[in-house]
Coordinates of C-alpha atoms in Angstrom, one line a residue:
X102 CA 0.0 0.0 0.0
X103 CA 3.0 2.2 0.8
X104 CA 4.7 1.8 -2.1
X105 CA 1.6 2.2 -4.3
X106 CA 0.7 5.3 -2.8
X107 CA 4.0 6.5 -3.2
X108 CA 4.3 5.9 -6.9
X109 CA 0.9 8.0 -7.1
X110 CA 2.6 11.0 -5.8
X111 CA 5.3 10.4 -8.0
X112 CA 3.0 10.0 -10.8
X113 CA 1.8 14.2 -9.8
X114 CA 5.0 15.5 -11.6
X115 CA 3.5 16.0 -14.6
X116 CA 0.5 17.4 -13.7
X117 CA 2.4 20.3 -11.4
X118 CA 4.2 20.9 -14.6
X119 CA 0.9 21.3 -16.6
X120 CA -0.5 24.3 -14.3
X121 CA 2.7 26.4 -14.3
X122 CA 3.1 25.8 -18.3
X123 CA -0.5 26.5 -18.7
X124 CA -0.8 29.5 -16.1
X125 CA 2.3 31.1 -17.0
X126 CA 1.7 30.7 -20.9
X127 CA -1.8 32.4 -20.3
X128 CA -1.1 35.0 -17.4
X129 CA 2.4 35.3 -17.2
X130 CA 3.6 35.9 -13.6
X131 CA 1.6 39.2 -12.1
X132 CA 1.0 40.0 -8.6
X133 CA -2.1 38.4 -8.6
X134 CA -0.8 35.1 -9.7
X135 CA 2.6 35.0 -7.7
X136 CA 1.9 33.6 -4.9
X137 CA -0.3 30.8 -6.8
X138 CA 2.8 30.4 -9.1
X139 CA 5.1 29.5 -5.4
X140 CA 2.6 27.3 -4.2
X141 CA 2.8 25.3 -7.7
X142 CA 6.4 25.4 -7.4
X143 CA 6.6 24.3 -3.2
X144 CA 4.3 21.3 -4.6
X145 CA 7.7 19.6 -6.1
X146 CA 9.2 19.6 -2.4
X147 CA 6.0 18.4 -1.0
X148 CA 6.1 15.8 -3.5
X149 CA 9.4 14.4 -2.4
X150 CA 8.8 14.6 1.1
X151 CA 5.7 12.7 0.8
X152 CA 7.1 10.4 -1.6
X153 CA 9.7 9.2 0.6
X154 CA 8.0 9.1 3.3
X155 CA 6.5 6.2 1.8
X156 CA 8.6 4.8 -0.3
X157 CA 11.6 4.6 2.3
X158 CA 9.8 2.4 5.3
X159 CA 7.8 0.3 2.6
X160 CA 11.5 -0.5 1.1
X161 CA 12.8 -1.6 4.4
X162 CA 10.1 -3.3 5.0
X163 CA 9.9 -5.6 1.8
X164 CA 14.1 -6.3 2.1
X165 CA 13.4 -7.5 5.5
X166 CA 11.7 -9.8 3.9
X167 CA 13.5 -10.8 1.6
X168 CA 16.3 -11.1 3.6
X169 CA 13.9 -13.6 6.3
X170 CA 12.6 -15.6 2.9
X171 CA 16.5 -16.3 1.7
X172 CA 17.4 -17.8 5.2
X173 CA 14.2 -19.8 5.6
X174 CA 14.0 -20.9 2.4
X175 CA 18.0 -22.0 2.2
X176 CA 17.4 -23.3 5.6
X177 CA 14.8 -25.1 4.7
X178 CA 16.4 -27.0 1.4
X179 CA 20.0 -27.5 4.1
X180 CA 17.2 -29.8 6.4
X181 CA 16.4 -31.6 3.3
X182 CA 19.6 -32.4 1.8
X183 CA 21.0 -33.5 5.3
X184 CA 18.2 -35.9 5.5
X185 CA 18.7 -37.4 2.4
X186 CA 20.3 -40.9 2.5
X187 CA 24.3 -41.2 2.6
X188 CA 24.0 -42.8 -1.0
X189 CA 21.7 -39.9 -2.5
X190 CA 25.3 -38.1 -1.3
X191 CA 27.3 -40.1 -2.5
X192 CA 26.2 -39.9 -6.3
X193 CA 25.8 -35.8 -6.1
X194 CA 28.7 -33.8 -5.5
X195 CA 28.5 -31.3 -2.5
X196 CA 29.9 -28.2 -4.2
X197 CA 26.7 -28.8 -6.9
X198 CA 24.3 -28.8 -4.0
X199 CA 25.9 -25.9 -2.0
X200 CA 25.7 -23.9 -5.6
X201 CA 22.1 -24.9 -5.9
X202 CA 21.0 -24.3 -2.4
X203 CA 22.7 -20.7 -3.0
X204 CA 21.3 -20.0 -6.5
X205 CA 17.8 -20.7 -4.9
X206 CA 17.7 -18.7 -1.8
X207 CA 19.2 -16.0 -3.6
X208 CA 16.4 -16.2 -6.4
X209 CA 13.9 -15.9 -3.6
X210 CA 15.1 -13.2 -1.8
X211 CA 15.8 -11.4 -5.1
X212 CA 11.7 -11.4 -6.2
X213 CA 10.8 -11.0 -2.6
X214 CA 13.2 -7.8 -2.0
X215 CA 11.8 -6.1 -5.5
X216 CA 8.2 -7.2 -5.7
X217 CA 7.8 -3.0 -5.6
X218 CA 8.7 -2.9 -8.9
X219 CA 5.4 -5.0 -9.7
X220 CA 3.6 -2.4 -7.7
X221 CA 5.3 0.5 -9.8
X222 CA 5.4 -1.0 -13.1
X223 CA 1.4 -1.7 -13.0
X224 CA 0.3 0.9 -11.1
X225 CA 2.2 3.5 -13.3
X226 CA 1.0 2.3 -16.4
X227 CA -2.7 2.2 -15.6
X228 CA -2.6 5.8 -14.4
X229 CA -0.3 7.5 -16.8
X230 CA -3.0 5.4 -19.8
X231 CA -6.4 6.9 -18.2
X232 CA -4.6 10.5 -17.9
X233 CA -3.3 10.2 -21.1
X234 CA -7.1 9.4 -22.1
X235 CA -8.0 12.5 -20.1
X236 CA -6.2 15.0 -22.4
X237 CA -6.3 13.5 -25.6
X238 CA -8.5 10.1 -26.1
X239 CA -6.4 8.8 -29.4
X240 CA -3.0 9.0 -27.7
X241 CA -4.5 6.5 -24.7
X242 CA -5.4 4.1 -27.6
X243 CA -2.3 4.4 -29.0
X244 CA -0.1 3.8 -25.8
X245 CA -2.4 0.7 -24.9
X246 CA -1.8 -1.1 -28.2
X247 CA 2.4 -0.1 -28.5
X248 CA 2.0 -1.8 -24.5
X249 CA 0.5 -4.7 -25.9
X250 CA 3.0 -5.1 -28.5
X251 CA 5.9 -4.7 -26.1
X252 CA 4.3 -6.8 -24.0
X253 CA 4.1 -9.4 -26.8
X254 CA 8.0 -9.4 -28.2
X255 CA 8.9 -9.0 -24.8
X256 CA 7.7 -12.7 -24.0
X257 CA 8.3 -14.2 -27.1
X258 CA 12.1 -13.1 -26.3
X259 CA 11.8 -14.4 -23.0
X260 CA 10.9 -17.7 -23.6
X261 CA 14.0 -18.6 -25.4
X262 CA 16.2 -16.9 -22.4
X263 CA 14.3 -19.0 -20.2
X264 CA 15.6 -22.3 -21.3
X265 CA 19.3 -20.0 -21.6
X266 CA 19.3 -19.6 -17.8
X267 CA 19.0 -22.9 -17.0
X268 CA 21.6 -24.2 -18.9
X269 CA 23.9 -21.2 -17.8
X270 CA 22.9 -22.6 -14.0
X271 CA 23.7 -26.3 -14.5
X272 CA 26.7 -24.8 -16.1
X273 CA 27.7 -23.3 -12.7
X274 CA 27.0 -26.1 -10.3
X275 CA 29.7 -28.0 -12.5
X276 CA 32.0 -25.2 -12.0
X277 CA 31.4 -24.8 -8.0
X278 CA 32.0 -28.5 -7.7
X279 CA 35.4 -27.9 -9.6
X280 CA 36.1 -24.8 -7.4
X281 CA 35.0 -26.6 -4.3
X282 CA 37.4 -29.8 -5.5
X283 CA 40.2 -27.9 -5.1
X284 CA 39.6 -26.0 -2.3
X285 CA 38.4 -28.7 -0.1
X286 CA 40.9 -30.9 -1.1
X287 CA 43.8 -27.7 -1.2
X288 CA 46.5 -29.8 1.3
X289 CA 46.7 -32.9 -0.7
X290 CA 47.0 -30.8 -3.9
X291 CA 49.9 -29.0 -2.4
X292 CA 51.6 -31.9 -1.5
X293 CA 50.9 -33.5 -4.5
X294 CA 51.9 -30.2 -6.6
X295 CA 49.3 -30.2 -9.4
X296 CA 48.1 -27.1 -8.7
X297 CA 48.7 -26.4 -12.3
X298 CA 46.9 -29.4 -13.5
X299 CA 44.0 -28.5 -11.5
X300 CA 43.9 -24.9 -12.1
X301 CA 43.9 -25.5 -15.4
X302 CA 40.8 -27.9 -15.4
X303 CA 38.7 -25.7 -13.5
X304 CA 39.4 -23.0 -16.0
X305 CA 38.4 -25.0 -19.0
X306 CA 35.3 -25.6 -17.2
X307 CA 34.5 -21.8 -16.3
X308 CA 34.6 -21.4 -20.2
X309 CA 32.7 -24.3 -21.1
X310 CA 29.2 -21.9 -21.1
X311 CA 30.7 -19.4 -22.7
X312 CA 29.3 -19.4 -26.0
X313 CA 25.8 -19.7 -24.7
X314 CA 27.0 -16.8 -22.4
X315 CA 27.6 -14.6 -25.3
X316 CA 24.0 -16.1 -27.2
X317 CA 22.3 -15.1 -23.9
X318 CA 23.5 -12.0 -24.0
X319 CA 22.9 -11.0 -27.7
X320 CA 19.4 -12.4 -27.2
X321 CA 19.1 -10.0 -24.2
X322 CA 20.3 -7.0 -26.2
X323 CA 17.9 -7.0 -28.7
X324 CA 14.9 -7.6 -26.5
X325 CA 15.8 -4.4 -25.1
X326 CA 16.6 -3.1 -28.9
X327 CA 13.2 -3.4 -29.8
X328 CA 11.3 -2.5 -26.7
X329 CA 13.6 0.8 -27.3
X330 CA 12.0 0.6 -30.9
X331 CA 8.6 0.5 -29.8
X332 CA 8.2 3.6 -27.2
X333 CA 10.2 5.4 -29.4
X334 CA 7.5 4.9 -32.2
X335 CA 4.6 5.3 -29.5
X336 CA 6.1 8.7 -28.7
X337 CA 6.1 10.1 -32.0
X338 CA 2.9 8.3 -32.9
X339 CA 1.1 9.9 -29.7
X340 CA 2.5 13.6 -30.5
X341 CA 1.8 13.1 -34.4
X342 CA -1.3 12.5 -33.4
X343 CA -1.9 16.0 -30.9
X344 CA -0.7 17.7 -33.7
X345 CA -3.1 16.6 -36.3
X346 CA -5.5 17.2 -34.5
X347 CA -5.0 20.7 -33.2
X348 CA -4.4 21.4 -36.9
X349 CA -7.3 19.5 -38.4
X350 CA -9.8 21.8 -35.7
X351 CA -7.8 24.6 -35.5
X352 CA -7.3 24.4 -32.1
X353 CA -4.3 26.0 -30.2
X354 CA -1.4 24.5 -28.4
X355 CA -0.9 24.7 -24.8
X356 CA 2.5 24.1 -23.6
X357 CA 0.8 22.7 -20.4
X358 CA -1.3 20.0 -22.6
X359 CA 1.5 19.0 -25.0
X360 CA 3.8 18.3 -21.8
X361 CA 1.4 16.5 -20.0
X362 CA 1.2 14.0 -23.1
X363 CA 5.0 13.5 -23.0
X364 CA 5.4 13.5 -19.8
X365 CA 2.9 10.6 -19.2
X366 CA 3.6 9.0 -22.6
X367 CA 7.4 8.6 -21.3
X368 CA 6.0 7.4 -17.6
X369 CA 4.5 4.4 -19.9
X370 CA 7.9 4.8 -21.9
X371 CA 9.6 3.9 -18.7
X372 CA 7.3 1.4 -17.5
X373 CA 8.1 -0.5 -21.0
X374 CA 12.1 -0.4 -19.9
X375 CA 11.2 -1.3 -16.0
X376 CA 8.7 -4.1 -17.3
X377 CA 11.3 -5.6 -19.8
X378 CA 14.2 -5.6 -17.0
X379 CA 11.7 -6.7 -14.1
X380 CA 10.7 -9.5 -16.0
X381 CA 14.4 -10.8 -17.4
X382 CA 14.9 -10.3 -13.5
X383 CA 12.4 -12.4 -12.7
X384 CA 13.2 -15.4 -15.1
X385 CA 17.1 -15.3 -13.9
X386 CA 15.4 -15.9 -10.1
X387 CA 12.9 -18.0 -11.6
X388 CA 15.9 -20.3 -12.9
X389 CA 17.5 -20.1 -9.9
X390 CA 14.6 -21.2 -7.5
X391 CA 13.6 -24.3 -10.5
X392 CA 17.8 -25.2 -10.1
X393 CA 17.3 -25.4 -6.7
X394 CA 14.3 -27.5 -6.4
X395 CA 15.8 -30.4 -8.4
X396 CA 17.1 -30.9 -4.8
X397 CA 13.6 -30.5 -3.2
X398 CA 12.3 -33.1 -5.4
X399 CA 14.5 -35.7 -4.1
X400 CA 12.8 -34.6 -0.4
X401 CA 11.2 -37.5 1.4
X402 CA 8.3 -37.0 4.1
X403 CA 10.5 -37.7 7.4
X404 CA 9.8 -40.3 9.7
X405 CA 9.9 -39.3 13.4
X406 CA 12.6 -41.7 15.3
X407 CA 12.5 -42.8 18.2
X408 CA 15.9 -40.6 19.3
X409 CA 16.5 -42.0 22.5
X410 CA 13.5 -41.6 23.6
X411 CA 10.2 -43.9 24.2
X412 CA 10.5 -47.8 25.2
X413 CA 14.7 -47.6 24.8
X414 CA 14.9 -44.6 26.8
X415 CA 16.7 -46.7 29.8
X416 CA 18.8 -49.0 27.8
X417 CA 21.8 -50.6 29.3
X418 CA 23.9 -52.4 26.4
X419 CA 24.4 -51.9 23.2
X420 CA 25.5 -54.7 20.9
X421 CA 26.0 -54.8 16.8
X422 CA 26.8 -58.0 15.9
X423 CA 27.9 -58.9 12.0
X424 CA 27.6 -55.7 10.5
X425 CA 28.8 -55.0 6.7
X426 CA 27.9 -51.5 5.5
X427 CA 29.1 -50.0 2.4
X428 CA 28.3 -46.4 0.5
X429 CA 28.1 -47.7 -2.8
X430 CA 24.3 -48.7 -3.1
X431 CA 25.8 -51.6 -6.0
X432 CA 24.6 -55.6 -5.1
X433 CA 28.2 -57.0 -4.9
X434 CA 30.1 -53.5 -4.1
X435 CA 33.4 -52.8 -2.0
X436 CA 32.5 -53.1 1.9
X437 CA 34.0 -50.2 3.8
X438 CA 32.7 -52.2 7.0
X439 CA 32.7 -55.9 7.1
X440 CA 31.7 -58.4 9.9
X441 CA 31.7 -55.6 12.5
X442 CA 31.3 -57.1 16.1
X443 CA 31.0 -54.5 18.6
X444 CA 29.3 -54.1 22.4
X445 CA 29.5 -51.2 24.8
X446 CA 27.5 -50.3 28.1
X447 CA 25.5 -47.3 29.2
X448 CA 27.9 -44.8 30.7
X449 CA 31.2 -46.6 29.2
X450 CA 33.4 -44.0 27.1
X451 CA 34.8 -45.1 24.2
X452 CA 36.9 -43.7 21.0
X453 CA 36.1 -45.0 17.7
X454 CA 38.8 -44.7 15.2
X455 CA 39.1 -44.6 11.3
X456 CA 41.8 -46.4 9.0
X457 CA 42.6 -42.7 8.4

């Protein structure tokens, strides 16, 4: 509500413009009119104050929440994975999943932290189209159907970056597990000095997406070439369109009038640009989040244990007797345990030891 409210006093520029141009074109500045003329002018400071007053707590507000969505949400998908069974682990690398559960929480807090932008984009438009209406009927008509074109090429480029993004993420789980590879691992390749060798793999696979990098970003640049195109040609169209038809019924100009069709013809100008980057926005998140919850899939509904408590609450010996365990899920696969015989007794302290 903030924010909207906000973006309607923003939206008053224009129309503070329009009653100076108009009353200064007709009356000029007289002592009669001066002191109307400074309260016009104070309405631009008003305006601001207002405005962020607003705009400022309703900001906070919305990256606090963004900020409380990326922990709960990353949070959330860290409980899953660590329930998953050790062999689920053992065929998925952990620097993919950290680089997923990362991608994800930052994709949510990114739409959460910006859903203002929704706010401005929608509200703006539907305002500046009705006052454009207001002062001259054909130039509303003409901004709804150069919206609804942009709208149009705007999405038809989008679908094909869609599918970009999320090649362009896989791309970058496979280079975090590299990264994380070495780093984790950073001793033993010291010792071992391949640094070089490693190094050198890990930047092969950094430019592995770079061709679709450079096709992503083409694509990009001429979605924003023709959205350019089409307010530019919705501008000229709108004032072509004023001037026919103060010359077709001999009507004057009023400087007041012709800046109040700019001025809100370039608010939906804007909201073209805003709606074209807000949405590219989105789908980068949206790619993010969908990379992410290829982990969530793998979620299984989990069973309360017994933990200690219950029935075995008071036990008094524990006793494993032939145990083989191994972390390959394979019938017929290396044991890493085999005929494990072991007993202990409530209280006892004991050390269990690796080979390592």
């Amino acid at each position: 509500v903030m924010t909207w409210l906000s973006n309607l006093v923003h939206l008053c520029i224009p129309l503070i413009v329009v009653l100076l141009s108009n009353e200064l074109q007709t009356n000029g500045v007289t002592e009669d009119n001066f002191y109307y003329l400074l309260f016009l002018s104070s309405l631009f400071i008003v305006r601001n104050l207002v405005g962020w007053s607003l705009h400022g707590p309703s900001r906070t507000i919305e990256e606090r929440n963004g900020f409380k969505n990326r922990a709960d949400y990353k949070f959330g998908l860290l409980r899953g994975v660590a329930g998953l069974p050790i062999s689920w682990h053992n065929e998925h690398h952990s620097g993919d999943t950290g680089d997923k559960i990362e991608k994800g929480g930052n994709g949510l807090s990114g739409f959460a932290s910006n859903t203002f932008r929704v706010v401005i984009v929608a509200n703006s438009m539907v305002v500046s189209f009705f006052i454009l209406l207001f002062f001259d009927p054909g130039a509303g008509f003409i901004a709804l159907f150069m919206m609804a074109l942009t709208v149009f090429i705007i999405e038809r480029f989008d679908r094909k970056l869609v599918e970009y993004y999320r090649i362009l993420n896989r791309a970058e789980n496979k280079i975090y597990e590299k990264v994380m590879d070495v780093i984790a691992n950073i001793n033993t390749v010291k010792i071992l000095g391949i640094e070089k060798l490693l190094l050198s793999s890990v930047r092969d696979e950094m430019w592995k997406p770079y061709k679709l990098f450079k096709k992503t970003n083409v694509t990009n640049e001429f979605k924003w070439f023709f959205a350019s195109l089409c307010t530019n040609i919705m501008l000229f169209l709108i004032l072509a369109y004023h001037f026919w038809g103060r010359l077709y019924w001999e009507l004057p100009i009023l400087l007041g009038t012709f800046y109040a069709l700019y001025g809100y013809a370039m608010q939906v100008a804007d909201c073209f640009f805003e709606l074209a980057g807000f949405y590219g926005d989105v789908l980068r998140w949206r790619a993010g989040v969908t990379n992410s919850e290829e982990l969530a899939s793998e979620f299984k509904p989990q069973k309360n244990g017994n933990n200690g408590n219950g029935k075995y609450q008071n036990w008094k010996n524990l006793k494993i007797e032939s145990l083989n365990f191994s972390y390959h899920t394979k019938d017929g696969a290396d044991l890493h345990l085999e005929d494990v015989w072991f007993e202990a007794t409530r209280g006892e302290k004991i050390a269990l030891i690796g080979y390592t």
